[in-house]
Short mmCIF file of C-alpha atoms (C1' of nucleotides) in Angstrom, two decimals:
data_model
loop_
_atom_site.label_atom_id
_atom_site.label_comp_id
_atom_site.label_asym_id
_atom_site.label_seq_id
_atom_site.Cartn_x
_atom_site.Cartn_y
_atom_site.Cartn_z
CA MET A 1 -8.66 -33.88 10.85
CA GLU A 2 -12.23 -34.21 9.78
CA THR A 3 -11.43 -32.40 6.43
CA SER A 4 -9.47 -35.28 4.89
CA MET A 5 -7.71 -35.52 1.50
CA LYS A 6 -10.25 -37.64 0.09
CA LEU A 7 -12.16 -35.96 -3.03
CA SER A 8 -14.97 -33.52 -2.68
CA PRO A 9 -17.69 -34.71 -0.41
CA VAL A 10 -20.88 -33.65 -1.94
CA PRO A 11 -19.72 -30.62 -4.28
CA GLU A 12 -22.87 -28.70 -3.66
CA LEU A 13 -22.42 -28.44 0.21
CA LEU A 14 -18.82 -27.69 -0.33
CA ALA A 15 -19.46 -24.81 -2.29
CA SER A 16 -22.53 -23.66 -0.39
CA ALA A 17 -20.47 -20.71 1.28
CA VAL A 18 -19.23 -19.59 -1.97
CA ILE A 19 -22.50 -19.53 -3.67
CA ALA A 20 -24.32 -17.91 -0.67
CA ARG A 21 -21.81 -15.14 -0.65
CA LEU A 22 -21.47 -14.41 -4.46
CA SER A 23 -25.24 -14.70 -4.71
CA ALA A 24 -25.73 -12.21 -2.11
CA LEU A 25 -23.37 -9.79 -3.80
CA ALA A 26 -25.02 -10.22 -7.29
CA PRO A 27 -27.93 -12.64 -8.62
CA LEU A 28 -26.57 -15.72 -10.35
CA ASP A 29 -28.10 -17.64 -12.67
CA GLN A 30 -28.10 -21.56 -12.80
CA GLU A 31 -25.47 -21.68 -15.30
CA GLU A 32 -23.10 -19.69 -13.18
CA ILE A 33 -24.00 -21.59 -10.17
CA GLY A 34 -23.19 -24.66 -12.10
CA ALA A 35 -19.96 -23.40 -13.03
CA ILE A 36 -19.00 -22.75 -9.30
CA GLN A 37 -20.11 -26.37 -8.50
CA SER A 38 -18.09 -27.90 -11.19
CA ALA A 39 -15.01 -25.64 -10.21
CA ALA A 40 -15.50 -26.92 -6.65
CA ARG A 41 -15.09 -30.62 -7.97
CA LEU A 42 -11.40 -29.98 -8.58
CA ALA A 43 -11.07 -28.61 -5.09
CA ARG A 44 -7.50 -28.48 -3.38
CA HIS A 45 -7.29 -29.57 0.18
CA HIS A 46 -5.02 -27.65 2.45
CA ARG A 47 -4.04 -28.79 6.03
CA GLN A 48 -3.89 -26.39 8.74
CA HIS A 49 -0.86 -24.13 9.60
CA ARG A 50 0.43 -24.82 6.03
CA GLU A 51 1.23 -22.35 3.29
CA VAL A 52 -1.20 -22.24 0.47
CA GLN A 53 0.47 -22.94 -2.84
CA VAL A 54 -1.77 -22.49 -5.92
CA ASP A 55 -0.34 -22.78 -9.24
CA ARG A 56 -1.13 -19.49 -11.01
CA GLN A 57 -1.18 -21.02 -14.32
CA SER A 58 -4.55 -22.58 -13.74
CA ALA A 59 -6.23 -19.57 -12.68
CA ARG A 60 -5.76 -15.95 -11.37
CA GLN A 61 -8.33 -15.86 -8.77
CA PHE A 62 -9.24 -18.60 -6.39
CA LEU A 63 -12.39 -19.38 -4.07
CA MET A 64 -12.20 -20.35 -0.30
CA LEU A 65 -14.69 -23.20 -0.18
CA SER A 66 -14.17 -24.04 3.46
CA GLY A 67 -11.80 -23.05 6.50
CA TRP A 68 -9.81 -20.11 7.58
CA ALA A 69 -6.53 -18.75 6.32
CA CYS A 70 -4.76 -15.23 5.87
CA GLN A 71 -2.16 -13.31 4.14
CA ALA A 72 0.61 -12.42 6.64
CA ARG A 73 3.72 -10.58 6.57
CA THR A 74 6.61 -11.90 8.98
CA PHE A 75 9.52 -9.41 9.58
CA ALA A 76 13.22 -10.49 9.79
CA ASP A 77 13.08 -10.65 13.64
CA GLY A 78 9.85 -12.98 13.79
CA ARG A 79 7.33 -10.29 14.23
CA ARG A 80 4.19 -11.10 12.22
CA GLN A 81 1.31 -9.10 11.02
CA ILE A 82 -1.83 -10.61 9.29
CA LEU A 83 -2.74 -8.47 6.43
CA ASN A 84 -5.78 -9.95 5.26
CA LEU A 85 -8.12 -12.70 6.37
CA LEU A 86 -9.60 -15.19 4.16
CA LEU A 87 -13.11 -16.83 5.21
CA PRO A 88 -15.15 -19.45 3.49
CA GLY A 89 -16.90 -17.88 0.45
CA ASP A 90 -14.11 -15.41 -0.18
CA LEU A 91 -12.39 -14.64 -3.60
CA PHE A 92 -8.50 -14.35 -3.38
CA SER A 93 -5.60 -14.01 -5.51
CA THR A 94 -1.89 -14.86 -4.85
CA VAL A 95 0.28 -11.98 -5.79
CA ARG A 96 3.51 -12.15 -4.01
CA GLN A 97 3.68 -8.69 -2.64
CA TYR A 98 7.30 -8.50 -1.48
CA GLU A 99 10.39 -10.24 -2.58
CA PRO A 100 11.84 -12.83 -0.18
CA THR A 101 9.90 -16.05 0.72
CA THR A 102 9.72 -14.95 4.36
CA ASP A 103 7.85 -11.83 3.44
CA SER A 104 4.07 -12.40 2.44
CA ALA A 105 2.37 -15.60 2.13
CA ILE A 106 -1.09 -17.26 2.39
CA VAL A 107 -1.28 -19.56 5.39
CA THR A 108 -4.05 -21.63 6.72
CA PHE A 109 -5.35 -21.32 10.22
CA THR A 110 -7.54 -24.54 9.87
CA ASP A 111 -7.84 -27.21 7.43
CA ALA A 112 -9.07 -25.42 4.14
CA VAL A 113 -10.46 -26.24 0.79
CA THR A 114 -9.89 -24.02 -2.20
CA CYS A 115 -10.66 -23.97 -5.99
CA ALA A 116 -10.11 -22.06 -8.96
CA ALA A 117 -12.64 -19.35 -9.44
CA PRO A 118 -14.67 -20.01 -12.59
CA MET A 119 -13.65 -17.82 -15.62
CA ILE A 120 -15.93 -15.04 -16.89
CA SER A 121 -14.21 -15.13 -20.39
CA PRO A 122 -17.08 -14.36 -22.74
CA GLU A 123 -17.84 -11.12 -21.00
CA ALA A 124 -21.51 -10.77 -21.51
CA GLU A 125 -22.22 -14.41 -21.01
CA ARG A 126 -22.03 -14.44 -17.17
CA PRO A 127 -22.98 -10.92 -16.00
CA GLY A 128 -23.82 -12.01 -12.43
CA LEU A 129 -20.64 -13.75 -11.66
CA ALA A 130 -18.67 -10.88 -13.33
CA ASP A 131 -20.53 -8.53 -11.11
CA ALA A 132 -20.03 -10.48 -7.96
CA TYR A 133 -16.67 -10.58 -8.48
CA LEU A 134 -16.45 -7.06 -8.78
CA ARG A 135 -18.27 -6.33 -5.59
CA SER A 136 -16.21 -8.92 -3.88
CA ARG A 137 -13.19 -7.11 -4.63
CA ALA A 138 -14.75 -3.75 -3.56
CA LEU A 139 -15.84 -5.40 -0.33
CA ARG A 140 -12.24 -6.60 0.14
CA GLU A 141 -10.67 -3.21 -0.12
CA ALA A 142 -13.38 -1.69 2.20
CA TYR A 143 -12.17 -4.40 4.77
CA LEU A 144 -8.61 -3.51 4.25
CA PHE A 145 -9.30 -0.05 4.91
CA ARG A 146 -11.28 -1.04 8.00
CA HIS A 147 -8.19 -2.75 9.04
CA ILE A 148 -5.83 0.13 8.56
CA ALA A 149 -8.02 2.43 10.52
CA ARG A 150 -8.43 -0.18 13.36
CA LEU A 151 -4.73 -0.64 13.55
CA GLY A 152 -3.92 3.00 13.29
CA ARG A 153 -6.36 4.57 15.71
CA LEU A 154 -8.18 2.21 17.93
CA ASN A 155 -6.99 0.79 21.55
CA ALA A 156 -6.99 -2.93 22.27
CA LEU A 157 -10.72 -3.02 23.39
CA GLU A 158 -11.86 -1.24 20.33
CA ARG A 159 -9.80 -3.19 17.99
CA MET A 160 -11.15 -6.24 19.28
CA ALA A 161 -14.82 -5.08 19.38
CA ASP A 162 -14.52 -3.85 15.77
CA TRP A 163 -12.88 -6.86 14.32
CA LEU A 164 -15.55 -9.07 15.96
CA LEU A 165 -18.28 -7.16 14.47
CA GLU A 166 -16.58 -7.51 11.00
CA ILE A 167 -16.16 -11.15 11.21
CA ARG A 168 -19.60 -11.63 12.15
CA GLU A 169 -20.63 -9.33 9.21
CA ARG A 170 -18.48 -11.37 6.89
CA LEU A 171 -19.26 -14.71 8.06
CA ASN A 172 -22.94 -13.64 7.81
CA LEU A 173 -22.54 -12.85 4.27
CA ALA A 174 -21.46 -16.50 3.65
CA GLY A 175 -24.40 -17.92 5.71
CA LEU A 176 -21.92 -19.01 8.50
CA ALA A 177 -23.03 -17.04 11.42
CA ASP A 178 -25.94 -17.87 13.48
CA GLY A 179 -27.28 -14.68 14.70
CA ALA A 180 -24.58 -13.41 17.03
CA ARG A 181 -22.65 -16.83 17.47
CA PHE A 182 -20.12 -17.59 15.08
CA PRO A 183 -16.83 -20.04 14.96
CA LEU A 184 -13.52 -18.27 15.79
CA PRO A 185 -10.89 -20.84 15.20
CA LEU A 186 -7.76 -18.60 16.04
CA THR A 187 -5.32 -18.83 18.79
CA GLN A 188 -4.83 -15.65 20.94
CA GLU A 189 -1.50 -15.45 19.29
CA ALA A 190 -3.10 -15.28 15.85
CA LEU A 191 -5.43 -12.75 17.30
CA GLY A 192 -2.62 -10.71 18.47
CA ASP A 193 -0.99 -10.97 14.94
CA THR A 194 -4.12 -9.75 13.27
CA LEU A 195 -4.88 -6.80 15.84
CA GLY A 196 -1.24 -5.78 16.06
CA LEU A 197 -1.23 -6.76 19.92
CA THR A 198 0.73 -9.46 21.98
CA SER A 199 -0.89 -12.74 22.76
CA VAL A 200 -0.70 -11.53 26.46
CA HIS A 201 -2.59 -8.54 25.74
CA VAL A 202 -5.25 -10.22 23.55
CA ASN A 203 -5.91 -12.30 26.64
CA ARG A 204 -6.25 -9.41 28.94
CA THR A 205 -8.67 -7.72 26.47
CA LEU A 206 -10.87 -10.87 26.09
CA GLN A 207 -10.99 -11.27 29.79
CA ALA A 208 -12.15 -7.62 30.07
CA MET A 209 -14.98 -8.07 27.60
CA ARG A 210 -16.09 -11.12 29.45
CA ARG A 211 -16.14 -9.27 32.56
CA GLU A 212 -18.22 -6.56 30.99
CA GLY A 213 -20.80 -9.09 29.46
CA LEU A 214 -19.76 -8.36 25.98
CA ILE A 215 -18.76 -11.72 24.67
CA ASP A 216 -18.90 -15.40 25.51
CA LEU A 217 -15.85 -17.14 24.09
CA ARG A 218 -15.27 -20.86 24.65
CA SER A 219 -13.73 -23.55 22.50
CA GLY A 220 -13.62 -21.87 19.27
CA THR A 221 -17.08 -20.21 19.33
CA VAL A 222 -17.78 -16.81 20.08
CA VAL A 223 -21.17 -15.22 20.97
CA LEU A 224 -21.57 -11.50 20.85
CA LEU A 225 -23.82 -10.74 23.99
CA ASP A 226 -24.06 -7.20 23.34
CA PRO A 227 -23.48 -6.30 19.71
CA ASP A 228 -25.26 -2.79 19.91
CA SER A 229 -23.02 -1.44 22.79
CA MET A 230 -20.05 -2.94 21.07
CA ALA A 231 -21.06 -1.16 17.75
CA SER A 232 -21.47 2.15 19.37
CA LEU A 233 -18.27 1.69 21.17
CA VAL A 234 -16.39 2.11 17.83
CA SER A 235 -19.21 3.63 15.90
CA TYR A 236 -19.43 0.44 13.64
CA HIS A 237 -21.49 0.57 10.32
CA PRO A 238 -21.75 -2.52 8.11
CA VAL A 239 -19.86 -1.79 4.78
CA SER A 240 -21.98 -1.18 1.91
CA ILE A 241 -20.99 -1.23 -1.85
CA PRO A 242 -23.23 0.97 -3.83
CA GLY A 243 -24.32 0.63 -7.34
CA MET B 1 -1.90 29.63 -4.62
CA GLU B 2 0.44 29.07 -7.36
CA THR B 3 -1.88 26.33 -8.70
CA SER B 4 -4.51 28.73 -9.97
CA MET B 5 -7.89 27.89 -11.24
CA LYS B 6 -7.16 28.63 -14.96
CA LEU B 7 -7.42 25.93 -17.48
CA SER B 8 -4.51 23.54 -18.00
CA PRO B 9 -1.18 25.26 -18.32
CA VAL B 10 0.63 23.10 -21.15
CA PRO B 11 -1.14 19.65 -20.91
CA GLU B 12 2.01 17.80 -21.84
CA LEU B 13 3.62 19.14 -18.68
CA LEU B 14 0.41 18.51 -16.67
CA ALA B 15 0.35 14.82 -17.41
CA SER B 16 4.15 14.26 -17.16
CA ALA B 17 3.86 12.32 -13.79
CA VAL B 18 1.10 10.22 -14.99
CA ILE B 19 2.91 9.40 -18.22
CA ALA B 20 6.09 8.74 -16.46
CA ARG B 21 4.51 6.55 -13.99
CA LEU B 22 2.14 4.56 -16.35
CA SER B 23 4.75 4.07 -19.00
CA ALA B 24 7.28 2.70 -16.17
CA LEU B 25 4.52 0.23 -15.41
CA ALA B 26 3.85 -0.94 -19.12
CA PRO B 27 4.90 0.59 -22.23
CA LEU B 28 2.51 2.83 -23.82
CA ASP B 29 2.31 3.76 -27.47
CA GLN B 30 1.80 7.19 -28.90
CA GLU B 31 -1.97 6.74 -29.10
CA GLU B 32 -2.07 5.84 -25.54
CA ILE B 33 0.00 8.85 -24.58
CA GLY B 34 -2.24 11.11 -26.55
CA ALA B 35 -5.29 9.78 -25.01
CA ILE B 36 -3.75 10.65 -21.55
CA GLN B 37 -2.87 14.12 -22.84
CA SER B 38 -6.26 14.72 -24.08
CA ALA B 39 -7.87 13.51 -20.85
CA ALA B 40 -5.37 16.01 -18.91
CA ARG B 41 -6.92 18.82 -20.96
CA LEU B 42 -10.23 18.30 -19.13
CA ALA B 43 -8.52 18.52 -15.83
CA ARG B 44 -10.28 19.44 -12.45
CA HIS B 45 -8.36 21.64 -10.24
CA HIS B 46 -8.81 21.18 -6.37
CA ARG B 47 -7.69 23.50 -3.71
CA GLN B 48 -5.75 22.41 -0.64
CA HIS B 49 -7.57 20.92 2.23
CA ARG B 50 -10.61 20.46 0.46
CA GLU B 51 -12.66 17.27 -0.36
CA VAL B 52 -12.36 15.93 -3.81
CA GLN B 53 -15.57 15.56 -5.42
CA VAL B 54 -15.47 13.83 -8.79
CA ASP B 55 -18.81 12.79 -10.68
CA ARG B 56 -18.89 9.20 -10.95
CA GLN B 57 -21.07 9.52 -14.18
CA SER B 58 -18.10 10.68 -16.24
CA ALA B 59 -15.53 7.96 -15.20
CA ARG B 60 -14.88 5.24 -12.77
CA GLN B 61 -11.28 5.83 -12.45
CA PHE B 62 -9.29 8.99 -12.21
CA LEU B 63 -5.63 10.28 -12.44
CA MET B 64 -3.76 12.37 -9.95
CA LEU B 65 -1.89 14.88 -12.38
CA SER B 66 -0.26 16.90 -9.63
CA GLY B 67 -0.59 17.61 -5.89
CA TRP B 68 -1.11 15.23 -2.86
CA ALA B 69 -4.19 13.84 -1.51
CA CYS B 70 -5.39 10.97 0.66
CA GLN B 71 -8.27 8.89 1.46
CA ALA B 72 -8.84 9.18 5.24
CA ARG B 73 -11.36 7.84 7.73
CA THR B 74 -12.48 10.05 10.49
CA PHE B 75 -13.97 8.56 13.62
CA ALA B 76 -16.88 10.14 15.58
CA ASP B 77 -14.54 11.52 18.26
CA GLY B 78 -12.37 13.29 15.82
CA ARG B 79 -9.49 10.59 15.45
CA ARG B 80 -8.31 10.40 11.88
CA GLN B 81 -6.54 7.83 10.09
CA ILE B 82 -5.06 8.20 6.62
CA LEU B 83 -5.91 5.06 4.70
CA ASN B 84 -4.26 5.64 1.41
CA LEU B 85 -2.04 8.40 -0.04
CA LEU B 86 -2.45 9.79 -3.57
CA LEU B 87 0.46 10.96 -5.26
CA PRO B 88 1.05 12.53 -8.74
CA GLY B 89 0.64 9.94 -11.26
CA ASP B 90 -1.45 7.65 -9.06
CA LEU B 91 -4.62 5.99 -10.42
CA PHE B 92 -7.55 6.04 -7.96
CA SER B 93 -11.34 5.53 -7.86
CA THR B 94 -13.90 7.05 -5.41
CA VAL B 95 -15.76 4.26 -3.78
CA ARG B 96 -17.32 5.57 -0.61
CA GLN B 97 -16.47 2.73 1.71
CA TYR B 98 -18.36 3.55 4.66
CA GLU B 99 -21.91 4.99 5.04
CA PRO B 100 -21.89 8.50 6.66
CA THR B 101 -20.38 11.45 5.25
CA THR B 102 -17.89 11.82 8.06
CA ASP B 103 -16.59 8.45 7.54
CA SER B 104 -14.32 8.06 4.40
CA ALA B 105 -13.38 10.64 1.93
CA ILE B 106 -10.59 12.01 -0.54
CA VAL B 107 -9.03 15.12 0.77
CA THR B 108 -6.23 17.17 -0.65
CA PHE B 109 -3.15 18.11 1.22
CA THR B 110 -2.22 20.59 -1.49
CA ASP B 111 -3.54 22.20 -4.54
CA ALA B 112 -4.21 19.42 -6.79
CA VAL B 113 -5.36 18.65 -10.41
CA THR B 114 -7.05 15.40 -11.47
CA CYS B 115 -8.63 14.24 -14.53
CA ALA B 116 -10.85 11.23 -15.68
CA ALA B 117 -8.64 8.02 -16.52
CA PRO B 118 -8.89 7.42 -20.29
CA MET B 119 -11.05 4.42 -20.94
CA ILE B 120 -9.85 1.00 -22.27
CA SER B 121 -13.05 0.28 -23.88
CA PRO B 122 -12.10 -1.66 -26.93
CA GLU B 123 -10.30 -4.62 -25.26
CA ALA B 124 -7.37 -5.03 -27.58
CA GLU B 125 -6.92 -1.59 -28.73
CA ARG B 126 -4.92 -0.24 -25.98
CA PRO B 127 -3.12 -2.97 -24.33
CA GLY B 128 -0.41 -1.11 -22.77
CA LEU B 129 -2.77 1.25 -20.89
CA ALA B 130 -4.83 -1.75 -19.79
CA ASP B 131 -1.61 -3.41 -18.41
CA ALA B 132 -0.54 -0.26 -16.85
CA TYR B 133 -3.86 0.16 -14.95
CA LEU B 134 -3.75 -3.58 -13.79
CA ARG B 135 -0.10 -3.13 -12.46
CA SER B 136 -1.26 0.05 -10.98
CA ARG B 137 -3.80 -1.51 -8.97
CA ALA B 138 -1.42 -4.23 -8.06
CA LEU B 139 0.92 -1.67 -6.73
CA ARG B 140 -1.64 0.04 -4.80
CA GLU B 141 -2.55 -3.20 -3.03
CA ALA B 142 1.02 -3.89 -2.20
CA TYR B 143 1.16 -0.52 -0.44
CA LEU B 144 -2.04 -1.15 1.45
CA PHE B 145 -0.51 -4.19 2.82
CA ARG B 146 2.75 -2.51 3.75
CA HIS B 147 0.67 0.00 5.32
CA ILE B 148 -1.00 -2.54 7.33
CA ALA B 149 2.23 -4.29 8.42
CA ARG B 150 3.67 -0.86 9.34
CA LEU B 151 0.69 0.08 11.58
CA GLY B 152 0.38 -3.24 13.15
CA ARG B 153 4.09 -4.02 14.10
CA LEU B 154 6.45 -1.30 13.75
CA ASN B 155 7.48 1.32 16.45
CA ALA B 156 7.40 5.13 15.61
CA LEU B 157 10.73 5.22 14.25
CA GLU B 158 10.43 2.20 11.98
CA ARG B 159 7.15 3.30 10.84
CA MET B 160 8.71 6.82 9.88
CA ALA B 161 11.58 5.21 8.26
CA ASP B 162 9.55 2.51 6.25
CA TRP B 163 7.19 5.21 5.20
CA LEU B 164 9.66 7.54 3.92
CA LEU B 165 11.37 4.95 1.83
CA GLU B 166 8.06 4.03 0.37
CA ILE B 167 7.24 7.55 -0.47
CA ARG B 168 10.54 7.91 -2.19
CA GLU B 169 10.02 4.85 -4.21
CA ARG B 170 6.65 5.99 -5.28
CA LEU B 171 7.52 9.32 -6.35
CA ASN B 172 10.66 8.11 -7.76
CA LEU B 173 8.41 5.84 -10.16
CA ALA B 174 6.64 9.37 -11.25
CA GLY B 175 9.93 10.89 -11.89
CA LEU B 176 9.45 13.09 -8.74
CA ALA B 177 12.26 12.24 -6.42
CA ASP B 178 15.75 13.62 -7.14
CA GLY B 179 17.79 10.89 -5.84
CA ALA B 180 17.22 10.69 -2.03
CA ARG B 181 15.67 14.18 -2.16
CA PHE B 182 11.95 14.75 -2.47
CA PRO B 183 9.00 17.10 -1.58
CA LEU B 184 6.91 16.27 1.77
CA PRO B 185 4.21 18.56 1.85
CA LEU B 186 2.62 17.27 4.98
CA THR B 187 2.29 18.75 8.31
CA GLN B 188 3.50 16.80 11.35
CA GLU B 189 -0.20 16.35 12.23
CA ALA B 190 -0.86 14.62 8.85
CA LEU B 191 2.01 12.57 9.26
CA GLY B 192 0.60 11.35 12.64
CA ASP B 193 -2.77 10.64 11.04
CA THR B 194 -0.82 8.59 8.34
CA LEU B 195 1.51 6.52 10.81
CA GLY B 196 -0.95 6.18 13.56
CA LEU B 197 0.69 8.67 15.98
CA THR B 198 0.29 11.95 17.49
CA SER B 199 1.98 15.07 16.10
CA VAL B 200 3.67 15.43 19.26
CA HIS B 201 5.22 11.99 18.78
CA VAL B 202 5.97 12.67 15.11
CA ASN B 203 8.06 15.68 16.14
CA ARG B 204 10.20 13.71 18.63
CA THR B 205 10.64 10.94 16.05
CA LEU B 206 11.81 13.30 13.63
CA GLN B 207 14.09 15.04 16.08
CA ALA B 208 15.57 11.57 16.80
CA MET B 209 15.94 10.86 12.93
CA ARG B 210 17.77 14.25 12.59
CA ARG B 211 20.08 13.54 15.73
CA GLU B 212 21.06 10.01 14.09
CA GLY B 213 22.00 11.82 10.97
CA LEU B 214 19.21 9.93 9.00
CA ILE B 215 17.27 12.56 7.56
CA ASP B 216 17.13 16.47 6.69
CA LEU B 217 13.79 17.79 6.53
CA ARG B 218 13.33 21.50 6.04
CA SER B 219 10.44 23.54 4.46
CA GLY B 220 8.64 20.78 2.80
CA THR B 221 11.54 18.95 1.41
CA VAL B 222 13.22 15.83 2.80
CA VAL B 223 16.77 14.13 2.05
CA LEU B 224 17.33 10.75 3.20
CA LEU B 225 20.85 11.02 4.34
CA ASP B 226 21.60 7.31 5.05
CA PRO B 227 18.78 5.32 2.98
CA ASP B 228 20.64 2.08 3.34
CA SER B 229 20.79 2.04 7.15
CA MET B 230 17.20 3.16 7.11
CA ALA B 231 16.21 0.26 4.88
CA SER B 232 18.08 -2.38 6.94
CA LEU B 233 16.22 -0.81 10.10
CA VAL B 234 13.04 -2.25 8.73
CA SER B 235 14.29 -4.66 6.29
CA TYR B 236 12.77 -2.68 3.48
CA HIS B 237 12.58 -4.00 -0.10
CA PRO B 238 10.99 -2.21 -2.98
CA VAL B 239 7.90 -3.72 -4.07
CA SER B 240 7.87 -5.65 -7.26
CA ILE B 241 5.11 -6.60 -9.30
CA PRO B 242 5.85 -9.92 -11.29
CA GLY B 243 4.86 -10.62 -14.77
"C1'" DC C 1 -0.44 -41.07 32.39
"C1'" DG C 2 2.38 -37.38 30.47
"C1'" DC C 3 3.33 -34.31 27.05
"C1'" DC C 4 2.57 -30.18 24.62
"C1'" DC C 5 0.30 -26.27 23.16
"C1'" DC C 6 -2.60 -22.87 24.70
"C1'" DC C 7 -4.48 -19.95 28.04
"C1'" DT C 8 -4.13 -17.12 32.36
"C1'" DT C 9 -2.07 -14.03 35.75
"C1'" DG C 10 1.49 -10.98 38.10
"C1'" DA C 11 5.04 -7.60 38.62
"C1'" DA C 12 8.00 -4.68 36.05
"C1'" DG C 13 9.48 -1.83 32.16
"C1'" DT C 14 8.67 1.30 28.14
"C1'" DG C 15 6.77 3.54 24.17
"C1'" DT C 16 3.59 6.59 23.07
"C1'" DG C 17 -0.26 9.76 24.69
"C1'" DT C 18 -1.76 13.90 27.11
"C1'" DC C 19 -1.57 18.52 28.62
"C1'" DA C 20 0.30 22.78 28.54
"C1'" DA C 21 3.39 26.48 27.22
"C1'" DA C 22 7.09 28.54 24.52
"C1'" DT C 23 8.99 29.55 19.87
"C1'" DC C 24 9.32 29.72 15.01
"C1'" DG C 25 7.93 31.15 10.41
"C1'" DG C 26 5.38 32.96 6.90
"C1'" DG C 27 1.60 35.95 5.40
"C1'" DT C 28 -1.27 40.10 6.08
"C1'" DG C 29 -2.44 44.62 7.12
"C1'" DG C 30 -1.21 48.91 8.68
"C1'" DC D 1 8.76 47.88 6.47
"C1'" DC D 2 7.37 46.77 10.60
"C1'" DA D 3 3.87 44.77 13.74
"C1'" DC D 4 0.97 41.55 14.35
"C1'" DC D 5 -1.25 36.81 13.83
"C1'" DC D 6 -2.04 32.33 13.44
"C1'" DG D 7 -0.85 27.94 12.35
"C1'" DA D 8 3.01 24.58 12.87
"C1'" DT D 9 6.74 23.12 15.44
"C1'" DT D 10 9.32 22.25 19.69
"C1'" DT D 11 9.91 20.99 24.40
"C1'" DG D 12 8.93 19.37 29.16
"C1'" DA D 13 6.45 16.62 32.67
"C1'" DC D 14 3.49 13.38 33.66
"C1'" DA D 15 0.14 9.49 32.64
"C1'" DC D 16 -1.17 5.08 31.23
"C1'" DA D 17 -1.95 1.48 27.57
"C1'" DC D 18 0.69 -2.02 26.03
"C1'" DT D 19 4.93 -5.17 26.21
"C1'" DT D 20 8.08 -8.02 28.31
"C1'" DC D 21 9.42 -11.60 31.19
"C1'" DA D 22 8.15 -15.28 33.99
"C1'" DA D 23 5.60 -18.81 36.09
"C1'" DG D 24 1.60 -21.59 36.63
"C1'" DG D 25 -2.80 -24.20 35.13
"C1'" DG D 26 -5.71 -26.44 31.85
"C1'" DG D 27 -7.10 -29.65 28.19
"C1'" DG D 28 -6.88 -32.60 24.47
"C1'" DC D 29 -4.24 -36.37 22.30
"C1'" DG D 30 -0.95 -40.00 21.82
#
DNA sequence: CGCCCCCTTGAAGTGTGTCAAATCGGGTGG
DNA sequence: CCACCCGATTTGACACACTTCAAGGGGGCG
């Protein structure tokens, strides 16, 4: 409960992941960074395992300031599939894709903080921010494609390896990975819902990776002990958005 | 080879799928329809099983005038996963998501015809077209999410049922499905690459669906004999993009 | 201290993959 | 018009990756 409901403790720090990520995607000028920081001052706090409700009147797009969340689809019989992971620094929107309420929603894994994404209304005035949003959306699509290929064609070990490498890459962009070490605040059941596996098999897969000396995973933090051999296992290449 | 390389046989007919689909997404005025038809006059023809190369200088986005294609990822060992199907009327772009040439590309299943998507440069001048593009992109994302849920959590029979219902829905939007009957110009191997299965198991699954009286599939045309029970099998709801 | 959630492990079942061979069907050339 | 060919479909037997069911253990928090 360290992320309490009190208002914005130091907005500069709160927005650091967003600023790191977006300015890695496109250079931002001082005014643009200021716009993000003011937006972060109107942050919304979300407790863990809650559905994220944002009012679509205020904005079309939002920023994850901190915490982990996901878009997930739940089937009638309880099966669940995580569609898209939301990490600190990510830009997201809240289109309800399917009809009924059980279908698709944004749910937090941890306590999280979001805010409306600063608008880019006068077209030419904030070229960096517009460009960063554009690239952020392109990245998002690249990761959706990777997710599809992973679920369709990789086995459990490969899925896990590919996914861990992706998460490191994404956290790294937001300045949240320390080399090959990064936080992983998901239960094995949530991992299963992400990778299309049962939690039991996630457990066995993680055990296998530990035995092979590929990872060290303890108390919500993972270290990739041999990222290179993991990458060659699934011929992993970092995504790169041209032009 | 009936789609030959000769230039645009009656552009009005050529663009009919695009016009049907886009104007179903948002009402288009006469000028906008004219813009599509002129764009279709500069069509590019692609032979089946070829990679689609479009020059990104001419446009960012393109329209499928006719034919079936896909974006697919091929792994180093030959495994292949279809990421996104392109049907007549679809709007698509050609970002290379991954690095090497083997990784992700647009490939035709049949002979196909594409053209550059008419621009929407002066913002207010073509509100219908801009809106249609926006909704087209939202639909595309909804189908990507559906694809993910399918691959992650459905078994072979469910995947096939869900996918067939989706294809009918999409073809229907472009005016290309005749009730529950529609063309399906994919080999069982291509179906496998779409659904994350082997062609052998696709075959067995189709046999099972025939035995159950769910489908009639012969010579590139499928008829859904019992769409309702198929839909309840996977709790299928048509996608709907709000406001 | 005790509860609850999460992780861990085993044994058994099953859906899908693999390998291999036969058949079908449409297009081509003789 | 027939013979051939080659890719696509079909079928069977077997292997194995993953699921299911079930039980036990660990750790944090009230």
